[in-house]
mmCIF file of C-alpha atoms in Angstrom:
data_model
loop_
_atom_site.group_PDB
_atom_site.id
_atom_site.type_symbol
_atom_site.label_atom_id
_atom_site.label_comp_id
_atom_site.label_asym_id
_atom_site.label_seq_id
_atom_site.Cartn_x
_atom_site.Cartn_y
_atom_site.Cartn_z
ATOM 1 C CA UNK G 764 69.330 -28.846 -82.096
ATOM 2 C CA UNK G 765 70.959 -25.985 -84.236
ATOM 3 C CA UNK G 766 73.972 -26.336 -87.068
ATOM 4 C CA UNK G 767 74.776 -24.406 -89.588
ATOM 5 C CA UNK G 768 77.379 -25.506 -92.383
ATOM 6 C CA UNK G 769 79.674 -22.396 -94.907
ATOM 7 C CA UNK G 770 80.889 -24.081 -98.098
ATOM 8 C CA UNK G 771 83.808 -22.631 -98.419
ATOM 9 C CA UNK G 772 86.303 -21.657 -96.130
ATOM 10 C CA UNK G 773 88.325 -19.602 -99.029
ATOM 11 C CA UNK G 774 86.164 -17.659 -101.652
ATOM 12 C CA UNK G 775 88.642 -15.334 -103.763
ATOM 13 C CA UNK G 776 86.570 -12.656 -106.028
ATOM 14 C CA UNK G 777 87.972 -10.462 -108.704
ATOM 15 C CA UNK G 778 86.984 -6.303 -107.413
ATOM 16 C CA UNK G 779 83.459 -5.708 -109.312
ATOM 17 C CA UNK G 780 82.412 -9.391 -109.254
ATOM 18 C CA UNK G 781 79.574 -11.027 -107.401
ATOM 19 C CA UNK G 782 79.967 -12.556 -104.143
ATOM 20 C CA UNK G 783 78.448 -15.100 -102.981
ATOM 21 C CA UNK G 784 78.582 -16.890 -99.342
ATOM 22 C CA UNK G 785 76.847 -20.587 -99.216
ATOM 23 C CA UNK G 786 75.105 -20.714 -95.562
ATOM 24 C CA UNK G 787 73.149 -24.249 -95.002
ATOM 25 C CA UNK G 788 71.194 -24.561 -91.933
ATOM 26 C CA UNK G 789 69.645 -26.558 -89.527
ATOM 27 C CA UNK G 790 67.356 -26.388 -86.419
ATOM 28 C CA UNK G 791 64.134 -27.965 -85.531
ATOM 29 C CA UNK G 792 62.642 -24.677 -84.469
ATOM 30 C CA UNK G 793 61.723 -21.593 -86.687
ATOM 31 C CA UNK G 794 65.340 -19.896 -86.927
ATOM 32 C CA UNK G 795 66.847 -16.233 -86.773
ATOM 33 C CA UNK G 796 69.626 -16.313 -88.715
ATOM 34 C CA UNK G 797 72.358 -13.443 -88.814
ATOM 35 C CA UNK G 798 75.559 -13.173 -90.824
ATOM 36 C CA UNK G 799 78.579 -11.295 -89.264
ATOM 37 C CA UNK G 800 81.900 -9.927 -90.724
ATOM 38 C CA UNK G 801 84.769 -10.137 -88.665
ATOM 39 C CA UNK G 802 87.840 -7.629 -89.526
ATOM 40 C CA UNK G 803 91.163 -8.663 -88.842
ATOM 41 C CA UNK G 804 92.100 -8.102 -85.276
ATOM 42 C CA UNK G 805 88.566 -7.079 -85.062
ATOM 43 C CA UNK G 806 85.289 -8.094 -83.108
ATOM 44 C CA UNK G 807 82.348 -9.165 -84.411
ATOM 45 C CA UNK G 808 79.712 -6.720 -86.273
ATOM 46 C CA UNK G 809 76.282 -7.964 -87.184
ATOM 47 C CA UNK G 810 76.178 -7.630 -91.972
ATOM 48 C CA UNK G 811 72.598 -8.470 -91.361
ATOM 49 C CA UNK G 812 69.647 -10.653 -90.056
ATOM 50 C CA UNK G 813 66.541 -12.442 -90.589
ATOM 51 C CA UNK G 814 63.631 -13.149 -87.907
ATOM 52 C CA UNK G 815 60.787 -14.911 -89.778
ATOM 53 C CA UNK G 816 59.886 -11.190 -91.708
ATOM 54 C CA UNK G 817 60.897 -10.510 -95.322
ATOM 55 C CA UNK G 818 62.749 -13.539 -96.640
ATOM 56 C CA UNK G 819 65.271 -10.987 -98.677
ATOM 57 C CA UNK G 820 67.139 -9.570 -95.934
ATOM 58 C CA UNK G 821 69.357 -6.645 -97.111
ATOM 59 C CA UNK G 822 72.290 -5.518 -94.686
ATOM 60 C CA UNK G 823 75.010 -2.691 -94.472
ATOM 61 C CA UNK G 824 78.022 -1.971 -97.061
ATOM 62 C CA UNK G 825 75.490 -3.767 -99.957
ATOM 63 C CA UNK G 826 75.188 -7.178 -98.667
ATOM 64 C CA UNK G 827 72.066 -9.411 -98.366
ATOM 65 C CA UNK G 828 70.415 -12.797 -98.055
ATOM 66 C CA UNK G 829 67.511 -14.537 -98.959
ATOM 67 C CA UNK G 830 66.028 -16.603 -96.496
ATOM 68 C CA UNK G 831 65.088 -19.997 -98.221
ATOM 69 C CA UNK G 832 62.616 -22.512 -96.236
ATOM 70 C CA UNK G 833 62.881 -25.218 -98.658
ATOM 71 C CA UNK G 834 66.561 -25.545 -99.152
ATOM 72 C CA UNK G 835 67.658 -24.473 -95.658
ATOM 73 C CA UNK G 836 69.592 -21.686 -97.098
ATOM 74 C CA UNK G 837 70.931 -18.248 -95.906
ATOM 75 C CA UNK G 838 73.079 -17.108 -98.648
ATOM 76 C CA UNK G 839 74.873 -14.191 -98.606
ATOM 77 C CA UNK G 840 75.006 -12.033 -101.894
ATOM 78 C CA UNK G 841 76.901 -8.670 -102.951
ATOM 79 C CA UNK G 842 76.114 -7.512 -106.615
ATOM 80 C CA UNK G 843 80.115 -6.218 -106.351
ATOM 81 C CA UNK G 844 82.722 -7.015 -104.720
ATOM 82 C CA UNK G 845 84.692 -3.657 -103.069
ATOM 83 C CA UNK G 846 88.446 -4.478 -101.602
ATOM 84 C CA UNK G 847 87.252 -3.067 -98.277
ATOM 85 C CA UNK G 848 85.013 -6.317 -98.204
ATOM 86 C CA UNK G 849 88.212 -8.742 -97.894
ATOM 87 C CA UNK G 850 87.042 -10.121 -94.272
ATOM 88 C CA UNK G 851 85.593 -13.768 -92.765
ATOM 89 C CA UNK G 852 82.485 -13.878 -92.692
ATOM 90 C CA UNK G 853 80.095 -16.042 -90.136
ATOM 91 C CA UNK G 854 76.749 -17.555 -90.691
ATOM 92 C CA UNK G 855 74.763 -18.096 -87.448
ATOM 93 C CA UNK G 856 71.772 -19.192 -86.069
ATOM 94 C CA UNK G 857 69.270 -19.171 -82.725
ATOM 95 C CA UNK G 858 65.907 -19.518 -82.286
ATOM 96 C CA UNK G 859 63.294 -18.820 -79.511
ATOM 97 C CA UNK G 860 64.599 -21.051 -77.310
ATOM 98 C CA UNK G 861 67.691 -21.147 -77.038
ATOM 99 C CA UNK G 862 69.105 -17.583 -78.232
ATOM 100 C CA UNK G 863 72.606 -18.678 -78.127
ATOM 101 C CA UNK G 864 74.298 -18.089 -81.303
ATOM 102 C CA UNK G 865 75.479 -21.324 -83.093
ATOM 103 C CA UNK G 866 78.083 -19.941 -85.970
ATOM 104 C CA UNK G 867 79.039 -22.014 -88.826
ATOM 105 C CA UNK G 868 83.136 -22.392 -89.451
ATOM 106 C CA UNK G 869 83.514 -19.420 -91.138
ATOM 107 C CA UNK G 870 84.457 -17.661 -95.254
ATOM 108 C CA UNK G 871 87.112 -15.561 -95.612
ATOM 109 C CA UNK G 872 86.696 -13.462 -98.305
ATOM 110 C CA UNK G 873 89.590 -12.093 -100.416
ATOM 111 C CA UNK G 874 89.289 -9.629 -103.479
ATOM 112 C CA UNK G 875 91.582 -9.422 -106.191
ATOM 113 C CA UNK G 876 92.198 -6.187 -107.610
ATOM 114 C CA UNK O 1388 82.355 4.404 -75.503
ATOM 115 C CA UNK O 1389 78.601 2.928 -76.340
ATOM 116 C CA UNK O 1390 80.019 0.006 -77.315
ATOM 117 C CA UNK O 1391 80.723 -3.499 -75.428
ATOM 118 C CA UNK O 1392 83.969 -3.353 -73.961
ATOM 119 C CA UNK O 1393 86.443 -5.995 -73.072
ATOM 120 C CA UNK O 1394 89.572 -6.369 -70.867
ATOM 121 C CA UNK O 1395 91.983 -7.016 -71.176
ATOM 122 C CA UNK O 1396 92.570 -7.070 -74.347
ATOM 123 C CA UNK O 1397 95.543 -9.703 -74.457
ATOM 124 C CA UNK O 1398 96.311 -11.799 -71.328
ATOM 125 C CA UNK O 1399 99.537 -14.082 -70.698
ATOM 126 C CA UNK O 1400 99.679 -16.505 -68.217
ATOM 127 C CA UNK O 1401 101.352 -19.438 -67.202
ATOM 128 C CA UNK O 1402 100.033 -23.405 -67.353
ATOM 129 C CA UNK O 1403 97.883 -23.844 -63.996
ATOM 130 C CA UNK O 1404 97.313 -20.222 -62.653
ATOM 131 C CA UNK O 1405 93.495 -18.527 -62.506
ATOM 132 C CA UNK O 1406 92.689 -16.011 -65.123
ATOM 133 C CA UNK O 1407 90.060 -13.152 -65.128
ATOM 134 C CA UNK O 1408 87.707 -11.473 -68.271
ATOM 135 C CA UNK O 1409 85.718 -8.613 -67.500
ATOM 136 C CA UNK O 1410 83.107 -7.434 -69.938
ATOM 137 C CA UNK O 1411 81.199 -4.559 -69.719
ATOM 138 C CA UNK O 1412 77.960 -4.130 -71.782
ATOM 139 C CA UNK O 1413 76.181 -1.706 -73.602
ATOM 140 C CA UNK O 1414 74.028 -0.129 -71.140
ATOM 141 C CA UNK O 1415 70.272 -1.356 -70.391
ATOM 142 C CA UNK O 1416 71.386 -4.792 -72.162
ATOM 143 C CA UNK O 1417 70.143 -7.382 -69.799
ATOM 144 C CA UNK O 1418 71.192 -10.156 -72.311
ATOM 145 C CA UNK O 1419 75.033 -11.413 -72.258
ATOM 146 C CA UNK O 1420 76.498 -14.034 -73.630
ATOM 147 C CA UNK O 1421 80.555 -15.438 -73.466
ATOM 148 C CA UNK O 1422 81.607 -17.426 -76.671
ATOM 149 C CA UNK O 1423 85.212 -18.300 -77.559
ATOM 150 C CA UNK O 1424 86.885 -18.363 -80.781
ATOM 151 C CA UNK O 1425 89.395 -20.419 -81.460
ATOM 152 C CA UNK O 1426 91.592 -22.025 -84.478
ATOM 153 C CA UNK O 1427 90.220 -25.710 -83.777
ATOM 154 C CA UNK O 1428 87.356 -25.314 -82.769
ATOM 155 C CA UNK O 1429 85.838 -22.108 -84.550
ATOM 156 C CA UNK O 1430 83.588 -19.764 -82.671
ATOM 157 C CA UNK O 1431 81.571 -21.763 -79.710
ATOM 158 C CA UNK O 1432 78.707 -20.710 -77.259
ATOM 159 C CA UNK O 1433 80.010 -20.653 -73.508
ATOM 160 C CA UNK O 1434 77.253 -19.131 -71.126
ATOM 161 C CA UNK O 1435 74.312 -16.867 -70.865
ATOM 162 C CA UNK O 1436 72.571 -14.240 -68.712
ATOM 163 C CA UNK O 1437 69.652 -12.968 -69.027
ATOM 164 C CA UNK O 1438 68.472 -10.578 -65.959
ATOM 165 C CA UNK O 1439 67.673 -12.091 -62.890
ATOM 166 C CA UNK O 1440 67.458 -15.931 -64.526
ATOM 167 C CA UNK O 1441 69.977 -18.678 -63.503
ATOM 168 C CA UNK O 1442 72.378 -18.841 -66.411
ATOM 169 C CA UNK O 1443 72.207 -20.797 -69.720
ATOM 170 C CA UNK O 1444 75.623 -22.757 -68.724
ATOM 171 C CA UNK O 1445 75.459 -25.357 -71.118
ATOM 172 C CA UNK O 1446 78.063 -24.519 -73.524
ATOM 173 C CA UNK O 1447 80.934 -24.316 -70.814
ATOM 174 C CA UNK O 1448 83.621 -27.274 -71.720
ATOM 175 C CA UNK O 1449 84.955 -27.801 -68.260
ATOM 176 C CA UNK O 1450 84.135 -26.943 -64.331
ATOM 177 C CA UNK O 1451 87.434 -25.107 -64.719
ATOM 178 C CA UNK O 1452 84.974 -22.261 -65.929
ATOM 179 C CA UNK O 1453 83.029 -20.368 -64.578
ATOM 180 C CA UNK O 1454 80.918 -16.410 -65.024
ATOM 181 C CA UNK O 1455 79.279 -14.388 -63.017
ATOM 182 C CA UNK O 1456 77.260 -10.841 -63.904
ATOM 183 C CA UNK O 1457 76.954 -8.816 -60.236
ATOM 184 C CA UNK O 1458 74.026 -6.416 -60.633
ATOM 185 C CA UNK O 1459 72.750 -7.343 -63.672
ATOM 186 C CA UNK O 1460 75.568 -5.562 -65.172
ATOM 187 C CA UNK O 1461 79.465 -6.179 -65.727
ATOM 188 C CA UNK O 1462 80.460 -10.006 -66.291
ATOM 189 C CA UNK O 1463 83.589 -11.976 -65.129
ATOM 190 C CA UNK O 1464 84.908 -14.901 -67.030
ATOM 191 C CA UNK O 1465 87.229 -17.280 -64.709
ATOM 192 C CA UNK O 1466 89.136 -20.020 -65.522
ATOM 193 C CA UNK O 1467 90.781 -21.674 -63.059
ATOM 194 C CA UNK O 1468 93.935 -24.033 -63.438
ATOM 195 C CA UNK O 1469 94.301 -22.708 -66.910
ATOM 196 C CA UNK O 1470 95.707 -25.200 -69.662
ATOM 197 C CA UNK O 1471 97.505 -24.727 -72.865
ATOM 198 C CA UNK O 1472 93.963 -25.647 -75.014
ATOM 199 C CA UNK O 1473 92.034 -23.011 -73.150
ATOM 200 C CA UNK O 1474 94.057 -20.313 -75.553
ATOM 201 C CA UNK O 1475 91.633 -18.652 -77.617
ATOM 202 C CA UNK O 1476 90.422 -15.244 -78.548
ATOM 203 C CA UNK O 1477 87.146 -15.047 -75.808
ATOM 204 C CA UNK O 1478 84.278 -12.602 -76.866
ATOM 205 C CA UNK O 1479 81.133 -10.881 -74.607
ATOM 206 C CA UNK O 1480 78.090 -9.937 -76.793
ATOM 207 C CA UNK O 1481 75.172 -8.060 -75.349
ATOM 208 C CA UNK O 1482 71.563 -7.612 -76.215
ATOM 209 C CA UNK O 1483 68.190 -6.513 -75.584
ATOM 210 C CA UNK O 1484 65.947 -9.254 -74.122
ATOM 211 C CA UNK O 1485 63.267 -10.341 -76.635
ATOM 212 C CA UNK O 1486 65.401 -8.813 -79.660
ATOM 213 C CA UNK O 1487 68.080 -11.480 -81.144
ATOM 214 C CA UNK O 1488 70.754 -8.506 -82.121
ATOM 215 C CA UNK O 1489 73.891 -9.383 -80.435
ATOM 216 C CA UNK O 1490 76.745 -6.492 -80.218
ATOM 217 C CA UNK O 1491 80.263 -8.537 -79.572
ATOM 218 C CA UNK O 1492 82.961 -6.709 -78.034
ATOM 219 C CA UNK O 1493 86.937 -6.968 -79.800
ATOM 220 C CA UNK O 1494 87.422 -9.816 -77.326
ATOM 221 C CA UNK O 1495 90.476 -11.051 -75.040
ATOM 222 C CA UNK O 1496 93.234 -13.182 -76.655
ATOM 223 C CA UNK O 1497 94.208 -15.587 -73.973
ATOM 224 C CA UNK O 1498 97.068 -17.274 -74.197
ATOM 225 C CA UNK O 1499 98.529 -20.262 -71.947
ATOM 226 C CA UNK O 1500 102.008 -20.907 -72.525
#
């Protein structure tokens, strides 16, 4: 079985500042994990992924996420935080067997100016 | 476009009629996958193709739905007797077999009234 658990279904960020977007996982399997950003009124589009390569993962627009074994962790990180980046954001997971995306509940982001 | 397409992009209809999704993948992408998004339930896996297999139909919630993909190639989502919980934003992804990438199309907002 596959979960995966966002803390945080708000994060608000100052423009400049660090973001950071808490992605817990589980599966009994090794995973593939992928974060997606979803624009308003938008479709999905894949930030980024990891499939058991490099554990630091780095993505488009700046993003990435370090893949941590020990603490069943996917966070994703941006040095600075750019208004265009005000989205939700998805954490997911699948495995070999069952490629099926399971998506945590979802961060939207906001940016202050 | 190259792009996964979708339509329509907003359907209407009234409690108990038959509705109809069409997605149309990227081309060559024998992997395709139906998941719906919606407020109370958050983005969930409904069914999977993968060329010539039978199906991954595990995540569908009712026998109300069903897909089909004729030639290996455009998919139909139907749901039949539609109710006022099936409302939801419904999304198509596509992929290359052996490769997890999925690209999501902008998705159909069903709504039951």
């Amino acid at each position: 079985a596959q979960s995966v658990t966002q803390l945080g279904s708000h994060v608000s960020v100052s423009e400049g500042a660090l973001v950071l977007l808490r992605c817990n996982y589980s599966s009994s399997v090794p995973p593939y994990l992928f974060w997606y950003v979803q624009y308003p009124n938008q479709g999905l589009q894949l930030l980024l992924k990891y499939t058991s390569a490099a554990t630091l993962v780095k993505g488009i627009n700046g993003f990435e996420a370090e893949f941590k074994k020990s603490e069943t962790s996917f966070h994703l990180t941006k040095p600075s935080a750019h208004m265009s980046d005000a989205a939700e954001y998805f954490c997911a997971v699948s495995s070999a067997g069952r490629r099926a995306l399971t998506f945590g509940s979802g961060t939207r982001l906001q940016v202050q100016p | 476009g190259a792009g996964v397409s979708q339509s329509p992009s907003n359907k209407v209809t009234e409690k108990g009629k038959d509705v109809e999704l069409r997605c149309d993948p990227i081309s060559g992408h024998t992997a395709l996958y139906w998941y719906r998004q919606s407020l109370g339930q958050g983005l969930e896996f409904l069914i999977y193709f993968q060329g010539n297999s039978a199906p991954d139909k595990s995540g569908l919630p009712s026998d109300r739905f069903s897909a089909e993909r004729t030639g290996g190639s455009v998919s139909t989502l139907t749901i039949q007797r539609t109710q006022q919980e099936d409302s939801a934003v419904y999304l198509c992804a596509t992929g290359l077999a052996g490769v997890d990438e999925q690209f999501f199309g902008p998705g159909t907002r069903l709504t039951v009234l």
